[in-house]
JSON list of C-alpha atoms in Angstrom, two decimals:
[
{"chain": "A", "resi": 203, "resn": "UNK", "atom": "CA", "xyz": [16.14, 10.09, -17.17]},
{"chain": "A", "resi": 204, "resn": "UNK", "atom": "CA", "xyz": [14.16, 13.08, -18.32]},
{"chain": "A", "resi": 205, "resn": "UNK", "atom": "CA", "xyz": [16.06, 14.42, -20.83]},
{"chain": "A", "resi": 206, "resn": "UNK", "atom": "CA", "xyz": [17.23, 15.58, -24.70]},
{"chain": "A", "resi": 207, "resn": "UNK", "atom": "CA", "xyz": [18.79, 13.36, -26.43]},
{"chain": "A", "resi": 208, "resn": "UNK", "atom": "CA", "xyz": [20.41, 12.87, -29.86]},
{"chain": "A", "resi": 209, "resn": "UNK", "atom": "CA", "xyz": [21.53, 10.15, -31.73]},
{"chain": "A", "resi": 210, "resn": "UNK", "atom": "CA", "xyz": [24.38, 9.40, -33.46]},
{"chain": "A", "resi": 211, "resn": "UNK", "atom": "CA", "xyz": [27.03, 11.32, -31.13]},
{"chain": "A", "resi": 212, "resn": "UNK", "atom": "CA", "xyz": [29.00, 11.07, -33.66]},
{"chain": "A", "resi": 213, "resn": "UNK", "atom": "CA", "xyz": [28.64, 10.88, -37.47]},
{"chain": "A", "resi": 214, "resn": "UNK", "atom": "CA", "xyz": [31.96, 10.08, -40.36]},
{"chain": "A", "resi": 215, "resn": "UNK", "atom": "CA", "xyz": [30.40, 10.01, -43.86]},
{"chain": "A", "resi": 216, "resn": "UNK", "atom": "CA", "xyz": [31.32, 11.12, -47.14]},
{"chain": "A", "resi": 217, "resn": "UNK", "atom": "CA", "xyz": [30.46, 14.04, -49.38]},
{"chain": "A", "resi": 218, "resn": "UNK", "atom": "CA", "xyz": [27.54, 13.37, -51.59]},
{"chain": "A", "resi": 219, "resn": "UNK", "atom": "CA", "xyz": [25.37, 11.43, -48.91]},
{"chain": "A", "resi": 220, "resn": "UNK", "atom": "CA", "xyz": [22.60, 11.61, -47.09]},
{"chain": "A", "resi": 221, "resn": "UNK", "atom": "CA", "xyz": [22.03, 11.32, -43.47]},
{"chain": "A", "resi": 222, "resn": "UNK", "atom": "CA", "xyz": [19.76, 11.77, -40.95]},
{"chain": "A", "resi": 223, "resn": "UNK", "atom": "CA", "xyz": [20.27, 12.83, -36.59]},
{"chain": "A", "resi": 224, "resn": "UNK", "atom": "CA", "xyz": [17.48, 12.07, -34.34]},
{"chain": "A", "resi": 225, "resn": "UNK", "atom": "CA", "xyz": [16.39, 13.98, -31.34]},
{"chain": "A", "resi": 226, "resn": "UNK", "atom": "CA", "xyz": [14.18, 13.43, -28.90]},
{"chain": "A", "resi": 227, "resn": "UNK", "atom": "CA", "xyz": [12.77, 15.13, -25.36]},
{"chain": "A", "resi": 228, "resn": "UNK", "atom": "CA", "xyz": [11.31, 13.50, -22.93]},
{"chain": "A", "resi": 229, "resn": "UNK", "atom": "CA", "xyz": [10.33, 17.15, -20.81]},
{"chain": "A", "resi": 230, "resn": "UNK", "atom": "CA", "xyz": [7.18, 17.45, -22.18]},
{"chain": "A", "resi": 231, "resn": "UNK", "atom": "CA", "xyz": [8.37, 20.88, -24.28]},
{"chain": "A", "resi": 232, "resn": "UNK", "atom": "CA", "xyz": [5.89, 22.34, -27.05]},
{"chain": "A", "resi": 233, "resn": "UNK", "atom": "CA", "xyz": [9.20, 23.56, -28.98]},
{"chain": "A", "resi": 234, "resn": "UNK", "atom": "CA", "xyz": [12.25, 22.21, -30.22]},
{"chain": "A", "resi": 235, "resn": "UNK", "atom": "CA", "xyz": [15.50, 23.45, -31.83]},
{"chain": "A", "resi": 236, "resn": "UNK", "atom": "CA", "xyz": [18.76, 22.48, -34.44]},
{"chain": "A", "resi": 237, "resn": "UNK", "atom": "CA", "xyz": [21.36, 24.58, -33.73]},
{"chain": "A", "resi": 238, "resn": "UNK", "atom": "CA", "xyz": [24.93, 24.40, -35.54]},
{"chain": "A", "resi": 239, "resn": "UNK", "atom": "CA", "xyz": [27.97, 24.91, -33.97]},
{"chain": "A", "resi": 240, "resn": "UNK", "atom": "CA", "xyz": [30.63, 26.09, -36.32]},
{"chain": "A", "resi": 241, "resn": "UNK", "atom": "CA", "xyz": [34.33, 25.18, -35.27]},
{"chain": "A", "resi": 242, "resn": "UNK", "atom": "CA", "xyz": [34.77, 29.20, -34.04]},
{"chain": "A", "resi": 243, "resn": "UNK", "atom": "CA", "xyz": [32.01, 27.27, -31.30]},
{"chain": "A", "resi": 244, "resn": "UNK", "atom": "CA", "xyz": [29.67, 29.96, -33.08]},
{"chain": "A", "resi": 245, "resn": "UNK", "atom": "CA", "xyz": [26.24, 28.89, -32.65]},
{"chain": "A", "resi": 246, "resn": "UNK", "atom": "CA", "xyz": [23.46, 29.41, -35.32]},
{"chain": "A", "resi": 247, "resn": "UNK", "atom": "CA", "xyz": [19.79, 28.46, -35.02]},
{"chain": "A", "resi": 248, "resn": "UNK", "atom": "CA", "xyz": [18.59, 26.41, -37.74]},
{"chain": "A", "resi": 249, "resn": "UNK", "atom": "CA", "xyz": [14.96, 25.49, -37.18]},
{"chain": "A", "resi": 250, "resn": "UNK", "atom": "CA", "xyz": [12.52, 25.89, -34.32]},
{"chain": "A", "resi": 251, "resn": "UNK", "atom": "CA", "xyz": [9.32, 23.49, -34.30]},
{"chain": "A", "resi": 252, "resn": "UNK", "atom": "CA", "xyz": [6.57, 24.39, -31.42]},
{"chain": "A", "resi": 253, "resn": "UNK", "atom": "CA", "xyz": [3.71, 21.63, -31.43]},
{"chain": "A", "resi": 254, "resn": "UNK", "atom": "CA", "xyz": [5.14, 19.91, -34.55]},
{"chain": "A", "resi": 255, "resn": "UNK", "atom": "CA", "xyz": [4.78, 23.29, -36.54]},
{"chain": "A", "resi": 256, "resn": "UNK", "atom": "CA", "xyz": [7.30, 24.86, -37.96]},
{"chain": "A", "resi": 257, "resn": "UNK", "atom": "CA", "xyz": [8.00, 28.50, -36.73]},
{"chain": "A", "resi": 258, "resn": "UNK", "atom": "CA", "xyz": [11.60, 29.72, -37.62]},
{"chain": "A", "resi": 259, "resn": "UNK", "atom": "CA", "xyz": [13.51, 28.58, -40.59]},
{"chain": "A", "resi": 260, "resn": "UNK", "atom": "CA", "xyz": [16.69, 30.48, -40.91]},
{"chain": "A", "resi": 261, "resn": "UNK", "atom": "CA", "xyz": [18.77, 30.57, -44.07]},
{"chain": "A", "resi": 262, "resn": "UNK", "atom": "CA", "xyz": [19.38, 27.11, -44.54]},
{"chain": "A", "resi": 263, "resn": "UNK", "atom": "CA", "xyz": [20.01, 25.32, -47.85]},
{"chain": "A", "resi": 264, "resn": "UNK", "atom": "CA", "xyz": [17.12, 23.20, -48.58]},
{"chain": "A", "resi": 265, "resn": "UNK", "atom": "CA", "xyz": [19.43, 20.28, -48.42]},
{"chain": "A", "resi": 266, "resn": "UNK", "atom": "CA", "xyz": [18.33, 20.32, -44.50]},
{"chain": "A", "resi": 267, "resn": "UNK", "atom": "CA", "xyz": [14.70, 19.22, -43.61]},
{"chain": "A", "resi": 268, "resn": "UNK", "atom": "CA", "xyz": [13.64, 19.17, -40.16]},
{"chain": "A", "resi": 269, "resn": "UNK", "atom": "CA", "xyz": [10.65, 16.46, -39.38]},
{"chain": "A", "resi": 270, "resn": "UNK", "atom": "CA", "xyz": [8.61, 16.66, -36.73]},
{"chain": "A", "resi": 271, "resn": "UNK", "atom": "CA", "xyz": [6.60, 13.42, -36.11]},
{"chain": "A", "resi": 272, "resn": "UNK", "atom": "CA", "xyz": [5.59, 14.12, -33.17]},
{"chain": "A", "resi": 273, "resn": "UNK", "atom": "CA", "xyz": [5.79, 17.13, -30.00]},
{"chain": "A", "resi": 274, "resn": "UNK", "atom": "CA", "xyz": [8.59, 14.92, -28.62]},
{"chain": "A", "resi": 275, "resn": "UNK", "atom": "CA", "xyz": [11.22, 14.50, -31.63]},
{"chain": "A", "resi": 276, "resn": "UNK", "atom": "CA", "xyz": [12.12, 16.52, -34.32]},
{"chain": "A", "resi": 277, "resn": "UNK", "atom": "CA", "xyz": [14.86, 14.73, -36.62]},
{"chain": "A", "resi": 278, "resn": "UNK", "atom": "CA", "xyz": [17.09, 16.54, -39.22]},
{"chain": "A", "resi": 279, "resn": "UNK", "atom": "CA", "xyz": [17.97, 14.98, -42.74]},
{"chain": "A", "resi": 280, "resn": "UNK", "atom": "CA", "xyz": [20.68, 16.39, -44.44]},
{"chain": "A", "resi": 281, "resn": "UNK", "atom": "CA", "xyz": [20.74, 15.43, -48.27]},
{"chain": "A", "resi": 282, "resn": "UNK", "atom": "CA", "xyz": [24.11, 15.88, -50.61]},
{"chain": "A", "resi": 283, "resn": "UNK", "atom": "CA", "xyz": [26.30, 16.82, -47.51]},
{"chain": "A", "resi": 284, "resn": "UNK", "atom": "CA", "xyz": [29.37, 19.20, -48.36]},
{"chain": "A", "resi": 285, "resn": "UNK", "atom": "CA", "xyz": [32.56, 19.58, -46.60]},
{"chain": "A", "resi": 286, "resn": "UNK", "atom": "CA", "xyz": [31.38, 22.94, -45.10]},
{"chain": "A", "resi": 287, "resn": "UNK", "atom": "CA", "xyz": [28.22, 20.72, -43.05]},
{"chain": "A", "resi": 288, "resn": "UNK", "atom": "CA", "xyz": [31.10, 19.55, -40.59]},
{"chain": "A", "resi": 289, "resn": "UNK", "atom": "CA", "xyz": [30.04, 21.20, -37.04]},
{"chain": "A", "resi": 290, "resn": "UNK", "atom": "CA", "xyz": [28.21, 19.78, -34.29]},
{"chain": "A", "resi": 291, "resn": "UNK", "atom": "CA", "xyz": [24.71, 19.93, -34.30]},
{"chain": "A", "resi": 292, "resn": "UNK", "atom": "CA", "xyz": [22.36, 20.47, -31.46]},
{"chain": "A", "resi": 293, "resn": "UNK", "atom": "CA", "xyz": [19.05, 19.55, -30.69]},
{"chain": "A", "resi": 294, "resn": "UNK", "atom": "CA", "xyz": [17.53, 21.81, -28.17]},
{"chain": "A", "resi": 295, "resn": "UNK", "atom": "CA", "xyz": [13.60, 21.96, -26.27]},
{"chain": "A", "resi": 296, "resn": "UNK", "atom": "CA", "xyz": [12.06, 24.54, -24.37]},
{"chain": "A", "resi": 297, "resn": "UNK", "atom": "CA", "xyz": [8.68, 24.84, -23.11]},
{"chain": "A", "resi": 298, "resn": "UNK", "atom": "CA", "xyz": [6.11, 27.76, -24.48]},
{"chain": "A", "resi": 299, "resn": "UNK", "atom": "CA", "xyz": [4.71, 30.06, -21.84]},
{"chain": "A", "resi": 300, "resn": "UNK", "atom": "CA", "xyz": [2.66, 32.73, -22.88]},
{"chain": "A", "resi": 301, "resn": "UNK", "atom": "CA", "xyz": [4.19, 35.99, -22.23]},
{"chain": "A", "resi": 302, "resn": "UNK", "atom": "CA", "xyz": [7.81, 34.54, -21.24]},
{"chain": "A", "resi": 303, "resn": "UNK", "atom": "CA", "xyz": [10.34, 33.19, -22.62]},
{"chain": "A", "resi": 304, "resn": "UNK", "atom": "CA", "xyz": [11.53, 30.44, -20.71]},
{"chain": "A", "resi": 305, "resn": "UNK", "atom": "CA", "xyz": [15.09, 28.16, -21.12]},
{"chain": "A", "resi": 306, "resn": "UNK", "atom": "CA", "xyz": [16.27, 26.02, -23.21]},
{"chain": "A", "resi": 307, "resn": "UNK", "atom": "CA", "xyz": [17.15, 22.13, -22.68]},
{"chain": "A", "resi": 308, "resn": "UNK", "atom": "CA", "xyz": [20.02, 21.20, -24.86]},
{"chain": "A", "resi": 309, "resn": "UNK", "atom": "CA", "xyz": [20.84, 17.31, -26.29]},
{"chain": "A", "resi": 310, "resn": "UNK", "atom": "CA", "xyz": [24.83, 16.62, -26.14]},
{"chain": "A", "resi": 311, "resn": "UNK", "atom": "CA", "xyz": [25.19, 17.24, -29.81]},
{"chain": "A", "resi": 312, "resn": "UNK", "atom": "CA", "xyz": [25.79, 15.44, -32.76]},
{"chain": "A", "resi": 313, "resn": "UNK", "atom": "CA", "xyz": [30.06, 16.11, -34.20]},
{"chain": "A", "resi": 314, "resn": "UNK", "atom": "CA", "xyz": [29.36, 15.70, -38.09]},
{"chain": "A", "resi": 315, "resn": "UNK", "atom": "CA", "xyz": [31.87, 15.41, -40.15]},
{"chain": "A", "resi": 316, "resn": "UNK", "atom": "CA", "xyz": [32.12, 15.08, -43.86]},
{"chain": "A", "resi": 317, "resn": "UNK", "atom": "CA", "xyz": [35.09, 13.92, -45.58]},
{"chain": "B", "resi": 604, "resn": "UNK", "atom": "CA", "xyz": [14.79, 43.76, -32.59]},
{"chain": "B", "resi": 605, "resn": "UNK", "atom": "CA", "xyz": [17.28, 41.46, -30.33]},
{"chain": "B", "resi": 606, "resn": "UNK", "atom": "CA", "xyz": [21.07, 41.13, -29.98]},
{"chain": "B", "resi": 607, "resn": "UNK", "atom": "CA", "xyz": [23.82, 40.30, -27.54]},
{"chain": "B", "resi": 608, "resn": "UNK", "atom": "CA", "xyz": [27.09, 41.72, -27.63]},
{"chain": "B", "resi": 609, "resn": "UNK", "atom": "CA", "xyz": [30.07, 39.41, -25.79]},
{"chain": "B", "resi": 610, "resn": "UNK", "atom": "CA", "xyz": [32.72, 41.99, -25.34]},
{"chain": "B", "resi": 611, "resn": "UNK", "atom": "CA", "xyz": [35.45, 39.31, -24.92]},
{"chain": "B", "resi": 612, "resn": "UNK", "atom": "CA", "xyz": [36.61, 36.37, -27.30]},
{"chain": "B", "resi": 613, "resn": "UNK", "atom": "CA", "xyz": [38.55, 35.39, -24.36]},
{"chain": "B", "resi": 614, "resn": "UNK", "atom": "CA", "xyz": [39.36, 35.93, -20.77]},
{"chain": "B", "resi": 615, "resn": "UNK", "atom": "CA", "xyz": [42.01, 34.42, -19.00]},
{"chain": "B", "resi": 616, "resn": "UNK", "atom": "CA", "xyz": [42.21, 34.50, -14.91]},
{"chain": "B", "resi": 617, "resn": "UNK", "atom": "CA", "xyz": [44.27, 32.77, -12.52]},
{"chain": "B", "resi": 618, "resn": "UNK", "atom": "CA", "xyz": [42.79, 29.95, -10.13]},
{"chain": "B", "resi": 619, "resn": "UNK", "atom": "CA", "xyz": [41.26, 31.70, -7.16]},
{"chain": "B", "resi": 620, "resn": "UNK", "atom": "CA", "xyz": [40.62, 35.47, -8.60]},
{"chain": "B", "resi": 621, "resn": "UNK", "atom": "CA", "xyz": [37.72, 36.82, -9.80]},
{"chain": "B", "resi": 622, "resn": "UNK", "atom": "CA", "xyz": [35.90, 36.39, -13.15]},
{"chain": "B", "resi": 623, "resn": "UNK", "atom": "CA", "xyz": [33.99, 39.18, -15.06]},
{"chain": "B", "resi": 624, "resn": "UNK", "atom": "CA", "xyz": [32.69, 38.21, -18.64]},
{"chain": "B", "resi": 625, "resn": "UNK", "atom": "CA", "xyz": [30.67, 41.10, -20.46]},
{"chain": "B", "resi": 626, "resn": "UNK", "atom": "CA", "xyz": [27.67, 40.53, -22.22]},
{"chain": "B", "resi": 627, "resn": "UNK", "atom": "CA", "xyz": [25.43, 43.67, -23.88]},
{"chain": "B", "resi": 628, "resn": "UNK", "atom": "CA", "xyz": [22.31, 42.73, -25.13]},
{"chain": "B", "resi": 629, "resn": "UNK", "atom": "CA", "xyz": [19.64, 45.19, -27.67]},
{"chain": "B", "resi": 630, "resn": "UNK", "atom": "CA", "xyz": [15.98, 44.50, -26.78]},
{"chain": "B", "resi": 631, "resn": "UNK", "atom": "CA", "xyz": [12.43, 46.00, -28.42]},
{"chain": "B", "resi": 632, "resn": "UNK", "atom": "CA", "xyz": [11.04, 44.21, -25.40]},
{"chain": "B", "resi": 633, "resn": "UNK", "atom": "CA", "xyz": [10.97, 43.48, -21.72]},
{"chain": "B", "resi": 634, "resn": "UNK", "atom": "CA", "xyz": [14.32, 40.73, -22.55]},
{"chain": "B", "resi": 635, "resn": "UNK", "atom": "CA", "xyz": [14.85, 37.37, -20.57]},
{"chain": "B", "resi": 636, "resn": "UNK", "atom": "CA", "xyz": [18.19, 37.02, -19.97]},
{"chain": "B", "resi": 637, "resn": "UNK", "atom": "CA", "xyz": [20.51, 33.91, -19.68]},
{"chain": "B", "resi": 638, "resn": "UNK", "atom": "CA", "xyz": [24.32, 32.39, -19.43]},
{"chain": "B", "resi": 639, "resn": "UNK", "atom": "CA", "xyz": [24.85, 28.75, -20.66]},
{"chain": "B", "resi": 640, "resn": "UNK", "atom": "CA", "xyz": [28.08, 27.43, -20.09]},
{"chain": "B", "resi": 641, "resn": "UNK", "atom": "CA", "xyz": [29.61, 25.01, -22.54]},
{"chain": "B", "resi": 642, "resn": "UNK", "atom": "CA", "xyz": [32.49, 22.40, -21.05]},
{"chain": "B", "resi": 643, "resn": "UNK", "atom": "CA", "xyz": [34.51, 20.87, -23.98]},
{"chain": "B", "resi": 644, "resn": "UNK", "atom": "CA", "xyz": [32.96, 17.96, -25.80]},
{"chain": "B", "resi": 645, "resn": "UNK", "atom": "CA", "xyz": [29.56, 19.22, -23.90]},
{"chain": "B", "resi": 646, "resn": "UNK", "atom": "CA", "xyz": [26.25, 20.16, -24.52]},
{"chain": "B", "resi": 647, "resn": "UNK", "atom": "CA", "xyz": [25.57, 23.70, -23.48]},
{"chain": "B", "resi": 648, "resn": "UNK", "atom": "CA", "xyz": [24.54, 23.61, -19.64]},
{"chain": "B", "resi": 649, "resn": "UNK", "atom": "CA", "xyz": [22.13, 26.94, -18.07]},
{"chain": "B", "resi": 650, "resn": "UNK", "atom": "CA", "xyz": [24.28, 28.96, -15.24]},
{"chain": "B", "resi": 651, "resn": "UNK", "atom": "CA", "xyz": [21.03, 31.07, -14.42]},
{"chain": "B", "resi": 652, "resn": "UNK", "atom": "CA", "xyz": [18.13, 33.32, -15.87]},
{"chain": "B", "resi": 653, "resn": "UNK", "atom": "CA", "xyz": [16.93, 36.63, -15.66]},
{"chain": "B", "resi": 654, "resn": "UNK", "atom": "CA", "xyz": [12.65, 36.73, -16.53]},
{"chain": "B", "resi": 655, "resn": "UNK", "atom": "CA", "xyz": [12.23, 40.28, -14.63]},
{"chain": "B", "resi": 656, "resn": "UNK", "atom": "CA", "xyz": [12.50, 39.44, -10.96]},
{"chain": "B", "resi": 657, "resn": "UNK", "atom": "CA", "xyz": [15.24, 40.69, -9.12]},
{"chain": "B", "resi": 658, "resn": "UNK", "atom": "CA", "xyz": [18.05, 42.18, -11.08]},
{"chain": "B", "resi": 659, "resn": "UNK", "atom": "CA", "xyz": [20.80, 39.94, -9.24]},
{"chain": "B", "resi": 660, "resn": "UNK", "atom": "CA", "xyz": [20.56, 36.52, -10.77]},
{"chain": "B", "resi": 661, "resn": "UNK", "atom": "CA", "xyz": [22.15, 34.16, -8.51]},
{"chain": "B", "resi": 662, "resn": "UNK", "atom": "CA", "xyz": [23.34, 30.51, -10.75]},
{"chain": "B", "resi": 663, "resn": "UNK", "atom": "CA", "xyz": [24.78, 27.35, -9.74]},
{"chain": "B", "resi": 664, "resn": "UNK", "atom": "CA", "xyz": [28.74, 26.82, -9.44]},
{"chain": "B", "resi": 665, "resn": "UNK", "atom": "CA", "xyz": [28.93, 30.12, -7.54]},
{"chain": "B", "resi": 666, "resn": "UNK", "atom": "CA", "xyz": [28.38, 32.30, -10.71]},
{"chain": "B", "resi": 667, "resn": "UNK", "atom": "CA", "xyz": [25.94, 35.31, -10.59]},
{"chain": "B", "resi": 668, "resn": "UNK", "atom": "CA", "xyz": [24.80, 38.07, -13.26]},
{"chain": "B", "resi": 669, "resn": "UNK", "atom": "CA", "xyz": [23.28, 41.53, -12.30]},
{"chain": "B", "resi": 670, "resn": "UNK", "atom": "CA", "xyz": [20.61, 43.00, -15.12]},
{"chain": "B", "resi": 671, "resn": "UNK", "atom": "CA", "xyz": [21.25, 46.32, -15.47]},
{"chain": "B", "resi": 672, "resn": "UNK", "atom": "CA", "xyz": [18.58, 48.03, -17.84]},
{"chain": "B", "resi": 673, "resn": "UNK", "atom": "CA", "xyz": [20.09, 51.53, -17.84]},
{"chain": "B", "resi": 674, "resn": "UNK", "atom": "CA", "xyz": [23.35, 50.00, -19.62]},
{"chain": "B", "resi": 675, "resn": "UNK", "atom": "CA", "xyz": [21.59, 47.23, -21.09]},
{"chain": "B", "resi": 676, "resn": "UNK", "atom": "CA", "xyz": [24.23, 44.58, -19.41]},
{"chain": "B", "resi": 677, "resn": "UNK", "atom": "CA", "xyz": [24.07, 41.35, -18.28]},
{"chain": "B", "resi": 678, "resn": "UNK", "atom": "CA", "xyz": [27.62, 40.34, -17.15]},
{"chain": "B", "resi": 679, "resn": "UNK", "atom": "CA", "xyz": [28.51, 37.17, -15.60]},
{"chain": "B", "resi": 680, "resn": "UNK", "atom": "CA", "xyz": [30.73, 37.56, -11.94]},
{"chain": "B", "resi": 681, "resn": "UNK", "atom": "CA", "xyz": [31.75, 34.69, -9.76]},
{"chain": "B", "resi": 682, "resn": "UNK", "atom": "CA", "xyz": [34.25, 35.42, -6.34]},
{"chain": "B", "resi": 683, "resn": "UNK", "atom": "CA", "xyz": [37.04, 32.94, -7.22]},
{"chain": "B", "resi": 684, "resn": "UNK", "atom": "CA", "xyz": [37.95, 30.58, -10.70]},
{"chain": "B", "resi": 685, "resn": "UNK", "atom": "CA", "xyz": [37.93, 27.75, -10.29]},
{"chain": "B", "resi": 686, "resn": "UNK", "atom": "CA", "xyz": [39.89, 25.13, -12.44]},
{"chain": "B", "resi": 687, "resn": "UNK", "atom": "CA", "xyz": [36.66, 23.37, -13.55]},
{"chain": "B", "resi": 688, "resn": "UNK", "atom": "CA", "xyz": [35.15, 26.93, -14.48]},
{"chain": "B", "resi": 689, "resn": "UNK", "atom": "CA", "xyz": [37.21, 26.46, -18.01]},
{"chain": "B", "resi": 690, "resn": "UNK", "atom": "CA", "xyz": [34.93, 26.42, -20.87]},
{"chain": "B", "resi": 691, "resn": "UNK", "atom": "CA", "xyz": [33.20, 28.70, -23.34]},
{"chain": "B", "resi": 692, "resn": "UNK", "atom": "CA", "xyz": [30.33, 30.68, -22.20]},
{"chain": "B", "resi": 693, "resn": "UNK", "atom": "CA", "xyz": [27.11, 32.37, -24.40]},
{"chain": "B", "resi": 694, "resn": "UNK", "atom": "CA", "xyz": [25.55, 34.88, -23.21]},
{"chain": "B", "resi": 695, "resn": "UNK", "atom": "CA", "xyz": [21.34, 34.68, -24.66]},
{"chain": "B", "resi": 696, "resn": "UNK", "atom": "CA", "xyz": [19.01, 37.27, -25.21]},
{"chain": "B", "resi": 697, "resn": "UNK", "atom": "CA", "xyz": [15.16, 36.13, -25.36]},
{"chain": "B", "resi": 698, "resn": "UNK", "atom": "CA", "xyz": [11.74, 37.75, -26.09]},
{"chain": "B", "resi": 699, "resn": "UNK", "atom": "CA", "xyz": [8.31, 35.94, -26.41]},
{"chain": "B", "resi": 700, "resn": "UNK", "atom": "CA", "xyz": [7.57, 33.86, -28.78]},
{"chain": "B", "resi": 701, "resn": "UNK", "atom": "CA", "xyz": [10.19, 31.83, -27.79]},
{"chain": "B", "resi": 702, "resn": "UNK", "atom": "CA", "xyz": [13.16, 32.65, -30.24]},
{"chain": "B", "resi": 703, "resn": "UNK", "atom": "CA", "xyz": [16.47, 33.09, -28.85]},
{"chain": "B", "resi": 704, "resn": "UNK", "atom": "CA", "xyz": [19.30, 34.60, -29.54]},
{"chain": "B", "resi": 705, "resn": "UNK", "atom": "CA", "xyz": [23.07, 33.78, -28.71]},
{"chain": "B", "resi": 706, "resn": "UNK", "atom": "CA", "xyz": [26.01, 36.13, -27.95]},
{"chain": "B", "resi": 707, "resn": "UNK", "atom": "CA", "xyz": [29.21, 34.74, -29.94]},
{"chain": "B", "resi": 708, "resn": "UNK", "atom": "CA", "xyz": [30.70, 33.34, -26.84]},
{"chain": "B", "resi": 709, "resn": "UNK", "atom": "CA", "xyz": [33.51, 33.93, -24.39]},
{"chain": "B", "resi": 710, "resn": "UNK", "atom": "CA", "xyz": [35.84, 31.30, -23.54]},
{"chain": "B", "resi": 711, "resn": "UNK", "atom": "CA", "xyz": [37.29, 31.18, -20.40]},
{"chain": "B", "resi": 712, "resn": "UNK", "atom": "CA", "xyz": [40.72, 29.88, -19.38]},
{"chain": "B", "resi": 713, "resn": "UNK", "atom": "CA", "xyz": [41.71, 29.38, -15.50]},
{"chain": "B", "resi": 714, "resn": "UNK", "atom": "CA", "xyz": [45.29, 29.45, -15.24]},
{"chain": "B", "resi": 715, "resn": "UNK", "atom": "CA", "xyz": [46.92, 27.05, -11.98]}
]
């Protein structure tokens, strides 16, 4: 199925580690998204990669790096996770148009929590 | 620079009556316009899209949205809740360049 998907769904680890969420699209998109989703279901844009490039990076702590290996994934690593990282993540794609600003395509999301 | 206002945390309605959810938006430029809709435990899904065709957006699950430039609205109509039509609801603002910007969502509850 054409889609965005992320992987795990869920993720139960403990404060001080690392881990990573993968995301891929399958829609052929030039951009890609991480989004958090506080537990208010406020959501905040993290990165945006178009064509493996970054082009937003919102205020973050460094302890999140996107990767982009390739147009079709862009993975998140999260080093030293805090209690305050619990939220669901989502990946999201969206193709580039010139002149438009079309939708986005989001994964299911990726529940995080840190104990 | 872009913004969207949601004017309501949350809105209840009874099954069958109509639902209204507000969403302002601030825009330097010509704006795309869009409603997802987020079911609990889901993903967020699109409703519709405004890209400067006509102003009344028609979406799937009976929902519309009329863009109104003179009071820089975009609010979010459908006839008669539905049960199913619980969930939360962001309204997006979008210019080009392809960054987006989300309203603080609505969530909607249909009471039986």
């Amino acid at each position: 199925d054409t889609a965005v998907s992320q992987t795990p769904k869920y993720l139960v680890t403990q404060m001080g580690n690392d881990k990573s969420i993968k995301c891929e699209q399958n829609l052929g998109h030039d951009t890609m998204y991480w989004y958090k989703q506080d537990s208010k279901k406020f959501l905040k844009i993290m990165f945006s990669y178009n064509n493996k490039e970054l082009i937003i990076n919102e205020t973050v702590p460094n302890r999140f790096s996107p990767k982009s290996p390739d147009k079709a994934h862009l993975n998140l690593h999260i080093n030293s996770l805090e209690l305050g990282d619990s939220a669901v993540y989502f990946c999201a794609s969206s193709p580039l148009i010139p002149g438009l600003a079309d939708e986005q395509f989001f994964g299911p999301g990726t529940r995080l929590t840190v104990l | 620079a872009q913004s969207v206002t949601q004017l309501d945390s949350h809105v209840s309605v009874s099954e069958g009556t109509p639902v209204l959810l507000r969403c302002n938006y601030s825009s330097s430029y010509s704006p795309s316009l869009f409603w997802y809709v987020q079911h609990p435990n889901k993903g967020l899904q699109l409703l519709l899209k405004y890209t400067s065709a006509a102003t009344l957006v028609k979406g799937i699950n009976g929902f519309e949205a009329e863009f109104k430039k003179s009071e820089t609205s975009f609010h979010l109509t459908k006839p008669s809740a539905h049960m199913s039509d619980a969930a939360e609801y962001f309204c997006v603002v979008s210019a080009v360049g392809n960054q987006f910007y989300f309203g603080t969502g609505t969530s909607l509850t249909v009471i039986p």
